[in-house]
Coordinates of C-alpha atoms in Angstrom, one line a residue:
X7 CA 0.0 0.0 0.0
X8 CA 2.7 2.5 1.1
X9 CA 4.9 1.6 -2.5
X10 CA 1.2 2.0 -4.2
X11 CA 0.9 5.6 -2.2
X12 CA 4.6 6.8 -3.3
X13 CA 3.9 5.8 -6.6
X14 CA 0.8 7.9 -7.1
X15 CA 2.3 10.9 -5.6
X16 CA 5.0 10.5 -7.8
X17 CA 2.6 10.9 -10.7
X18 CA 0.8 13.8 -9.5
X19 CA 3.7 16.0 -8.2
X20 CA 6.1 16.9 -11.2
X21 CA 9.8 16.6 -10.4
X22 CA 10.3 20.4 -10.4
X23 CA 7.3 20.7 -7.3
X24 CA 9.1 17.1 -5.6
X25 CA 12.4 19.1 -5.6
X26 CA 11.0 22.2 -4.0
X27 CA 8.8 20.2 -1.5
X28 CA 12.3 18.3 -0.4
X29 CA 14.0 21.7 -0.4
X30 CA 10.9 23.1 2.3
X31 CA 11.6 19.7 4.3
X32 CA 15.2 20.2 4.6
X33 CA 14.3 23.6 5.9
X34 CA 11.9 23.1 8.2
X35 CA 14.4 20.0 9.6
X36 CA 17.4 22.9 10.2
X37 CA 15.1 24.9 11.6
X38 CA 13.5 22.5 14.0
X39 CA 17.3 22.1 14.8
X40 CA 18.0 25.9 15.9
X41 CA 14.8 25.8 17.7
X42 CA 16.1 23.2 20.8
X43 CA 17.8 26.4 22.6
X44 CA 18.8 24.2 25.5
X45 CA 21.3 22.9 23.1
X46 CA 23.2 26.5 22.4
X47 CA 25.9 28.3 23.6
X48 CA 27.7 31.2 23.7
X49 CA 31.4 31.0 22.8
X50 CA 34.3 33.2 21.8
X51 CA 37.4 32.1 20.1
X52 CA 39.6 33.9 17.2
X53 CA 40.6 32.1 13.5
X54 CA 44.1 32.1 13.9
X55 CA 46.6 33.1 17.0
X56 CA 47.5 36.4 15.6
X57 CA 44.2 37.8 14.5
X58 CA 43.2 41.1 16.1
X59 CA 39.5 39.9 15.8
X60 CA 37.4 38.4 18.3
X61 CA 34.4 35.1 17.1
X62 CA 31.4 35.3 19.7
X63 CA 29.5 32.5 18.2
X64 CA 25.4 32.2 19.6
X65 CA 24.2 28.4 18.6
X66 CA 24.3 24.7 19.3
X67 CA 27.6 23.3 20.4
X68 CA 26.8 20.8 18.0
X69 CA 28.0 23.4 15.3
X70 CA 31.2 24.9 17.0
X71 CA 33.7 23.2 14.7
X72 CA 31.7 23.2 11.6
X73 CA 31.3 26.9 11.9
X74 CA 35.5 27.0 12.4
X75 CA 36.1 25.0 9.4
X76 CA 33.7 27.3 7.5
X77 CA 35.4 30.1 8.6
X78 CA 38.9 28.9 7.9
X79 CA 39.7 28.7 11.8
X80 CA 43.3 27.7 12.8
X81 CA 42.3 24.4 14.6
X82 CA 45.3 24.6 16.8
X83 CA 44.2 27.7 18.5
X84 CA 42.2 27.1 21.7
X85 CA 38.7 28.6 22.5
X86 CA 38.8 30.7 25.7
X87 CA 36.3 31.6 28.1
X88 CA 33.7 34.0 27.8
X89 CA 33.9 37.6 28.3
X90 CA 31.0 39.4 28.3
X91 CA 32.7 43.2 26.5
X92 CA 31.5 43.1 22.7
X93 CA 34.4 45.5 21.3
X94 CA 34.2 46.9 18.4
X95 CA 36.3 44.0 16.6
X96 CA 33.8 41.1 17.6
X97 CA 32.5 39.1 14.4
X98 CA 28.8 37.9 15.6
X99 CA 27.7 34.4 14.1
X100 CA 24.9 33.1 14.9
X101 CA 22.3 30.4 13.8
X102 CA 19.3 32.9 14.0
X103 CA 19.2 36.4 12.6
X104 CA 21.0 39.6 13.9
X105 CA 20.4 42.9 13.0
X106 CA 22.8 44.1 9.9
X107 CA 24.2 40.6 9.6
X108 CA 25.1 38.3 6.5
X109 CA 23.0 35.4 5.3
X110 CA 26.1 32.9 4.9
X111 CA 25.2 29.9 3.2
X112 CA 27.1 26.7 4.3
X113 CA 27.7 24.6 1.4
X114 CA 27.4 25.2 -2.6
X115 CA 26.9 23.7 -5.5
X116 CA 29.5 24.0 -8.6
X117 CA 27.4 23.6 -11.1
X118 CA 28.1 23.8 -14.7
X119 CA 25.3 24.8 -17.6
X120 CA 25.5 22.6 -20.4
X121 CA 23.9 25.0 -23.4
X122 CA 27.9 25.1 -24.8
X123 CA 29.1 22.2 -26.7
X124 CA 31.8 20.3 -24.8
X125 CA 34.2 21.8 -26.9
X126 CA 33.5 24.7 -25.5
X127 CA 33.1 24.0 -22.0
X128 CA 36.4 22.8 -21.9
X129 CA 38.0 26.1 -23.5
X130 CA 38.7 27.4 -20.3
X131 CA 40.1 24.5 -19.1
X132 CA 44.1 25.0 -18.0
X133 CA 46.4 24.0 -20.8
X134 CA 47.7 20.9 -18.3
X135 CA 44.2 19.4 -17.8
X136 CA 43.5 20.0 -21.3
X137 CA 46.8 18.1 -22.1
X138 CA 45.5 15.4 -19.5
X139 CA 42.0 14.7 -21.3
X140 CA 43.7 14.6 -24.4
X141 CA 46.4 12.1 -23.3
X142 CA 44.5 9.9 -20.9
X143 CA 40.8 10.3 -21.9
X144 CA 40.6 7.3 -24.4
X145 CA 42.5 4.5 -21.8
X146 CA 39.4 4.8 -19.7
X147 CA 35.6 3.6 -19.6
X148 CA 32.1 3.9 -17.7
X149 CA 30.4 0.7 -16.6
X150 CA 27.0 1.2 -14.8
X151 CA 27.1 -1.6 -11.3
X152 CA 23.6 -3.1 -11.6
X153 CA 23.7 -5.3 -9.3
X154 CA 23.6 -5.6 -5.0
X155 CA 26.8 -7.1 -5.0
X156 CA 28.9 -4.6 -7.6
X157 CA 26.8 -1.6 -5.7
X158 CA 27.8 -3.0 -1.8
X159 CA 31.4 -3.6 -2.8
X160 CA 31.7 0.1 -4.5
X161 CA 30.8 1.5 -1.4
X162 CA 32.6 -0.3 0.9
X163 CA 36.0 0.0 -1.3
X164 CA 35.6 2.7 -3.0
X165 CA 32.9 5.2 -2.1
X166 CA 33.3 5.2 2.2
X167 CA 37.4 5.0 2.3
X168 CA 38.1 7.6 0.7
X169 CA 35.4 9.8 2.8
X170 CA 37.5 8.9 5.5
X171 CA 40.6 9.4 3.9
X172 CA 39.7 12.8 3.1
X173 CA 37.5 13.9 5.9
X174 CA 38.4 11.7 9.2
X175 CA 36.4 10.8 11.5
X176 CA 33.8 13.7 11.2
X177 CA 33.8 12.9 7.5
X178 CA 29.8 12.3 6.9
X179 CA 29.3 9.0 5.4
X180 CA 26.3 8.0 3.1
X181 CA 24.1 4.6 4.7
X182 CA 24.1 1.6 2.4
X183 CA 21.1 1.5 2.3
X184 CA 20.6 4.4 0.6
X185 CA 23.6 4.4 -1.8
X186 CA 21.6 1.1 -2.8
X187 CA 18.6 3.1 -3.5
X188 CA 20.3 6.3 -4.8
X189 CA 22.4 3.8 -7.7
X190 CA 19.1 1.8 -8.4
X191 CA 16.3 4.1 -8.2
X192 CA 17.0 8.0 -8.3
X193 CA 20.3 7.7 -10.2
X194 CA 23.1 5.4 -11.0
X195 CA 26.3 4.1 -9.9
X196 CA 28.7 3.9 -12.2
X197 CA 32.1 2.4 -12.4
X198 CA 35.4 3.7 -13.9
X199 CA 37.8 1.3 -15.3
X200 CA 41.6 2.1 -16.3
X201 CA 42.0 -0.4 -19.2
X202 CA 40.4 -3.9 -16.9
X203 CA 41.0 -2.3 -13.5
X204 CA 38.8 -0.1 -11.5
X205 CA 40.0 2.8 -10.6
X206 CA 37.3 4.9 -9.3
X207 CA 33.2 5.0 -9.2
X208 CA 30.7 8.2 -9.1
X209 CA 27.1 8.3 -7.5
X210 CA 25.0 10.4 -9.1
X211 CA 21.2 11.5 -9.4
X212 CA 18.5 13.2 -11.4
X213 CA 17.4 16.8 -10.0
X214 CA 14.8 18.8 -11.5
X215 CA 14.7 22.5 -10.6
X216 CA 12.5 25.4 -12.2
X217 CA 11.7 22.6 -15.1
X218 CA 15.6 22.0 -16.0
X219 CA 17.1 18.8 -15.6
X220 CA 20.8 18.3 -13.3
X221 CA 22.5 15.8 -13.4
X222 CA 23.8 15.5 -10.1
X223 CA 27.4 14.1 -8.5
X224 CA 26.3 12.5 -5.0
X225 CA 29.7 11.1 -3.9
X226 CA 33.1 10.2 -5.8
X227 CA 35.0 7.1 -4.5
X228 CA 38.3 5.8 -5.4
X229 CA 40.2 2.6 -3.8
X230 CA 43.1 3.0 -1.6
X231 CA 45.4 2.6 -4.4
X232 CA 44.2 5.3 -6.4
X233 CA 43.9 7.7 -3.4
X234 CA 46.9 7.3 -1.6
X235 CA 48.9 7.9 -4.6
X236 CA 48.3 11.9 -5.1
X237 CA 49.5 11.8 -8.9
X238 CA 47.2 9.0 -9.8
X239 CA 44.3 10.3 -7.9
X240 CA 44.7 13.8 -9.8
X241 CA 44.4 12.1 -12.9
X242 CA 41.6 9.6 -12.3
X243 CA 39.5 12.4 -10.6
X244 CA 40.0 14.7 -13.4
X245 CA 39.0 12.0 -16.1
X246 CA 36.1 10.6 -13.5
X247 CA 34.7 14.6 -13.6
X248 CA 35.5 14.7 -17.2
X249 CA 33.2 11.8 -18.3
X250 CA 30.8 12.6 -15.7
X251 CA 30.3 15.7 -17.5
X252 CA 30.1 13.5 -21.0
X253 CA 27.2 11.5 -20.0
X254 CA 25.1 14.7 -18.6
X255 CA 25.7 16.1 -22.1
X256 CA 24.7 13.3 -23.9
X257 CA 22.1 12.3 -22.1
X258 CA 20.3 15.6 -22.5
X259 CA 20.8 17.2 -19.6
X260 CA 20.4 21.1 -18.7
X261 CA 23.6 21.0 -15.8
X262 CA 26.0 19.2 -14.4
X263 CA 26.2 19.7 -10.8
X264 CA 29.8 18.4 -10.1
X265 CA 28.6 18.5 -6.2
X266 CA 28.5 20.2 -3.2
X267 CA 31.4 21.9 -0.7
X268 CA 31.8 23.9 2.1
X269 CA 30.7 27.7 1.1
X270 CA 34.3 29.7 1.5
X271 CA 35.4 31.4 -1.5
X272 CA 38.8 30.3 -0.9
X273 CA 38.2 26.5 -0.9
X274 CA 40.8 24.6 -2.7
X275 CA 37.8 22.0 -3.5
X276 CA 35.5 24.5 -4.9
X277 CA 38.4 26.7 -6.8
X278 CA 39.4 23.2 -8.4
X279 CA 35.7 23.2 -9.6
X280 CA 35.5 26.3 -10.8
X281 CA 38.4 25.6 -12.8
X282 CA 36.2 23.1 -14.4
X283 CA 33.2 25.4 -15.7
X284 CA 31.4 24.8 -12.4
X285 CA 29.1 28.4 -11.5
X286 CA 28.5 28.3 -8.0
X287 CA 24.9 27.7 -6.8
X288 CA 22.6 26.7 -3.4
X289 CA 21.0 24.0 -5.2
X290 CA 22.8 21.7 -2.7
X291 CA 22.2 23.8 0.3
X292 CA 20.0 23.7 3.6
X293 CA 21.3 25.8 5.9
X294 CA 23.2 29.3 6.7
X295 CA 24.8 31.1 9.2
X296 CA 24.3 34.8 10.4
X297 CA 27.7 36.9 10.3
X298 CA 27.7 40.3 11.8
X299 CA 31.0 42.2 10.5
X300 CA 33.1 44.2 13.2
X301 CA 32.3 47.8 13.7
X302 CA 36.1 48.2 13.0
X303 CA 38.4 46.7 11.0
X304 CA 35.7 44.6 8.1
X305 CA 38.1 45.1 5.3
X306 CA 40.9 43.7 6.9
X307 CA 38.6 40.7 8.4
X308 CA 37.2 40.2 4.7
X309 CA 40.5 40.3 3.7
X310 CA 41.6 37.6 6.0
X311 CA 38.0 35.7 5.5
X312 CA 36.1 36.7 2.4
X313 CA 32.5 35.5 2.2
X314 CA 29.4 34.2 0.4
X315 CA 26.3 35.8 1.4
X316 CA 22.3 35.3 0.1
X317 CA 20.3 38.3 -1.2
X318 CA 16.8 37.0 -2.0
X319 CA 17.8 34.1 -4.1
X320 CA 20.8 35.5 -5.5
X321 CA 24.2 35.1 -4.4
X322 CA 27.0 37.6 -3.4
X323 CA 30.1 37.7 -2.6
X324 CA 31.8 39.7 0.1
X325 CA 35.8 40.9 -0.1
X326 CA 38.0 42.9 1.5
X327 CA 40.8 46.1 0.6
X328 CA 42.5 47.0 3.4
X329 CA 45.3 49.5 4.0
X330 CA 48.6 47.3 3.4
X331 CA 48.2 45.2 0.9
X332 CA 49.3 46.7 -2.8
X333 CA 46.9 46.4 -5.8
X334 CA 49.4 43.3 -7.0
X335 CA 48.3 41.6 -4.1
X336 CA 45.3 42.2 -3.9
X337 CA 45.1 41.0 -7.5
X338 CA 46.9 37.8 -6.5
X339 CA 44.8 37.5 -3.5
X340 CA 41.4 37.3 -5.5
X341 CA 42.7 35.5 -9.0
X342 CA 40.8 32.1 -7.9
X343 CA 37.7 34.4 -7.0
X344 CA 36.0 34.8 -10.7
X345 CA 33.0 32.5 -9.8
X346 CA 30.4 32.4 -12.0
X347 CA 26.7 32.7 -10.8
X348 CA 27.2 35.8 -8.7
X349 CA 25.2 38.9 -8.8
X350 CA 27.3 41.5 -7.3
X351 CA 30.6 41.8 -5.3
X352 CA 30.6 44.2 -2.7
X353 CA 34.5 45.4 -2.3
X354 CA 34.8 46.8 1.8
X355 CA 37.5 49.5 1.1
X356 CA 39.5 51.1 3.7
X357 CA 41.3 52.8 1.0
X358 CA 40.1 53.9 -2.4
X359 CA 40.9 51.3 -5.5
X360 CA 42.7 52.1 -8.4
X361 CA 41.3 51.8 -11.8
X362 CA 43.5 49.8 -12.7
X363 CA 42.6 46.9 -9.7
X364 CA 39.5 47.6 -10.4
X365 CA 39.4 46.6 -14.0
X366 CA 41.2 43.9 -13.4
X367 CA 38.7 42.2 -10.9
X368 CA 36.2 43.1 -13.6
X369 CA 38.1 41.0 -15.8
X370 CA 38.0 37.8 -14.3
X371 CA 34.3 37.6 -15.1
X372 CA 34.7 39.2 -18.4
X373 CA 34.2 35.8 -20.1
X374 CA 30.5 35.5 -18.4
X375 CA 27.5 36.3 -19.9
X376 CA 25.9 38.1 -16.7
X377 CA 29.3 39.4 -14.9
X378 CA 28.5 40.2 -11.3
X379 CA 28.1 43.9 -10.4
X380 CA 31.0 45.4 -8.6
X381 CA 30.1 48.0 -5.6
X382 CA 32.5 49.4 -3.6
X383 CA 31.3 50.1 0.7
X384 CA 33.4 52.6 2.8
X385 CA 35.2 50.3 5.4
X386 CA 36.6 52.0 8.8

């Protein structure tokens, strides 16, 4: 009766409405979350040992060290007690809203539009991965794991050790279970062979947003072999992505959605995406984070700790120019920063930019076909 039930519903609610109903769930869930008060505290500690800038953070302990990894926190420097001054260099976060404060989402998607041929995608690909499709693409294959057995040994050689291997023991691992139902029902499973051997396996799923269909990376997982060699697992991760991005095209898809990572602009993990045609997104988002700037000193903490924020449904992004730094720098400092997907960039100046900087942060979205607006804000 209950498989009857789902079915039905599944008939009467298009995809697009199923997405957005999930979406409401998911919010609801992180909401019911904040809501348990007795589980929250209030905490100060600073990102690294020399920063002049104190973190009061209001929410569940529960959160503490995701909020510190989100923030780029040195994990070596110890929290302190709590002092009850709020000087005008405090940096509020919090899990519920606060008067002037940014809506930081958590995690993004990179998510690349597939309206360009392949050829073209790949344009703005660096001349050494370009070189590496072109050398290595043909030596490797898809094969689709239909079965319990190929699916269960996927993920228990493949898709959960190298989670661990990358994340530890806080590394957030996907049930059985529902890999099972994720590579039989909503996606597929497929696995990646290097001539006869398998070298690596992606998890993937249908989304459909707004009427377009994404096709969507769930988990990568490579064998010990491939991941504790840091040469080979460059390669077979960039050909894994690579043919990943083949089938969405082929099979008609609107986007690729390469996957999800933590929302900092200066991610390694989501700069290598970006490298890879991936816009950034919140398709794979369900929760954010309230940041309240310091009274003094935001361009130099923006600087340190540039951030994503939400306006509506649109996303920004949030950097600093403080005194010190030359335009070269600052230059260097943002050239992985030329996401695509943004609507504006809001520049927190304690100084007034030259023309010259300016134009060229304009011109590392030149290439896109909505660039972001740049606005500069008067920084003490």
């Amino acid at each position: 009766m209950k498989e009857y039930i789902a079915e039905l519903l599944r008939k009467l609610i298009s995809p697009s409405m199923r997405f957005e109903l999930r979406k409401a769930v998911a919010w609801l869930r992180d909401i019911g979350g904040r809501a348990c008060f007795w589980r929250w505290e209030i905490v100060r500690f600073r990102l690294r040992e020399d920063s002049p800038y104190d973190i009061l953070y209001v929410g569940r302990k529960s959160q503490r060290e995701f909020v510190k990894v989100l923030m780029g926190a040195d994990a070596h420097v110890a929290d302190s007690t709590l002092k009850l001054d709020n000087s005008s260099r405090t940096v509020l976060i919090s899990e519920i809203p606060t008067l002037g404060a940014l809506y930081v989402p958590q995690y993004l998607s990179a998510v690349v539009p597939l309206s360009r041929s392949i050829d073209d995608i790949t344009a703005r690909y660096n001349t050494e991965l370009r070189r590496n499709l072109r050398k290595n693409r043909l030596r490797y294959r898809m094969k689709q794991a239909l079965n319990d057995d190929e699916i269960d040994i996927a993920d228990r050689e493949m898709l959960k050790p190298y989670a661990s291997a990358r994340h530890g023991a806080a590394a957030s691992q996907i049930e059985s279970h529902e890999v099972q139902r994720v590579a039989k029902n909503a996606g597929r499973l497929d696995l990646v062979l290097l001539e006869d051997e398998i070298v690596a396996c992606h998890l993937g799923c249908v989304i459909t947003r707004a009427g377009k269909r994404y096709w969507s990376t769930v988990r990568f997982g490579y064998p010990d072999a491939v991941f504790s060699d840091a040469k080979k697992l460059r390669e077979v991760n960039s050909i894994t992505t690579f043919m990943a991005l083949e089938w969405a095209i082929e099979n008609g898809f609107d986007y690729y959605d390469i996957g999800t990572c933590l929302a900092r602009p200066d991610d390694g993990l989501l700069e290598w995406k970006r490298r890879r045609g991936g816009d950034v997104d919140t398709l794979g988002n369900d929760g954010y984070l309230f940041v309240r700037l310091p009274k003094v000193g935001a361009a130099q903490f923006l600087w340190e700790t540039p951030l994503f924020a939400v306006e509506g449904k649109k996303l920004t992004l949030h950097l600093g120019l403080p005194d010190g730094p030359s335009d070269e720098d600052v230059a260097n400092r943002y050239r992985e920063m030329g996401f695509g997907g943004l609507f504006k960039i809001y520049i927190h100046c304690s100084r007034t930019p030259g023309e010259t900087l300016l134009d060229t942060l304009r011109g590392r979205y030149a290439h896109l076909k909505s660039p972001p607006v740049l606005e500069g804000i008067v920084s003490t």
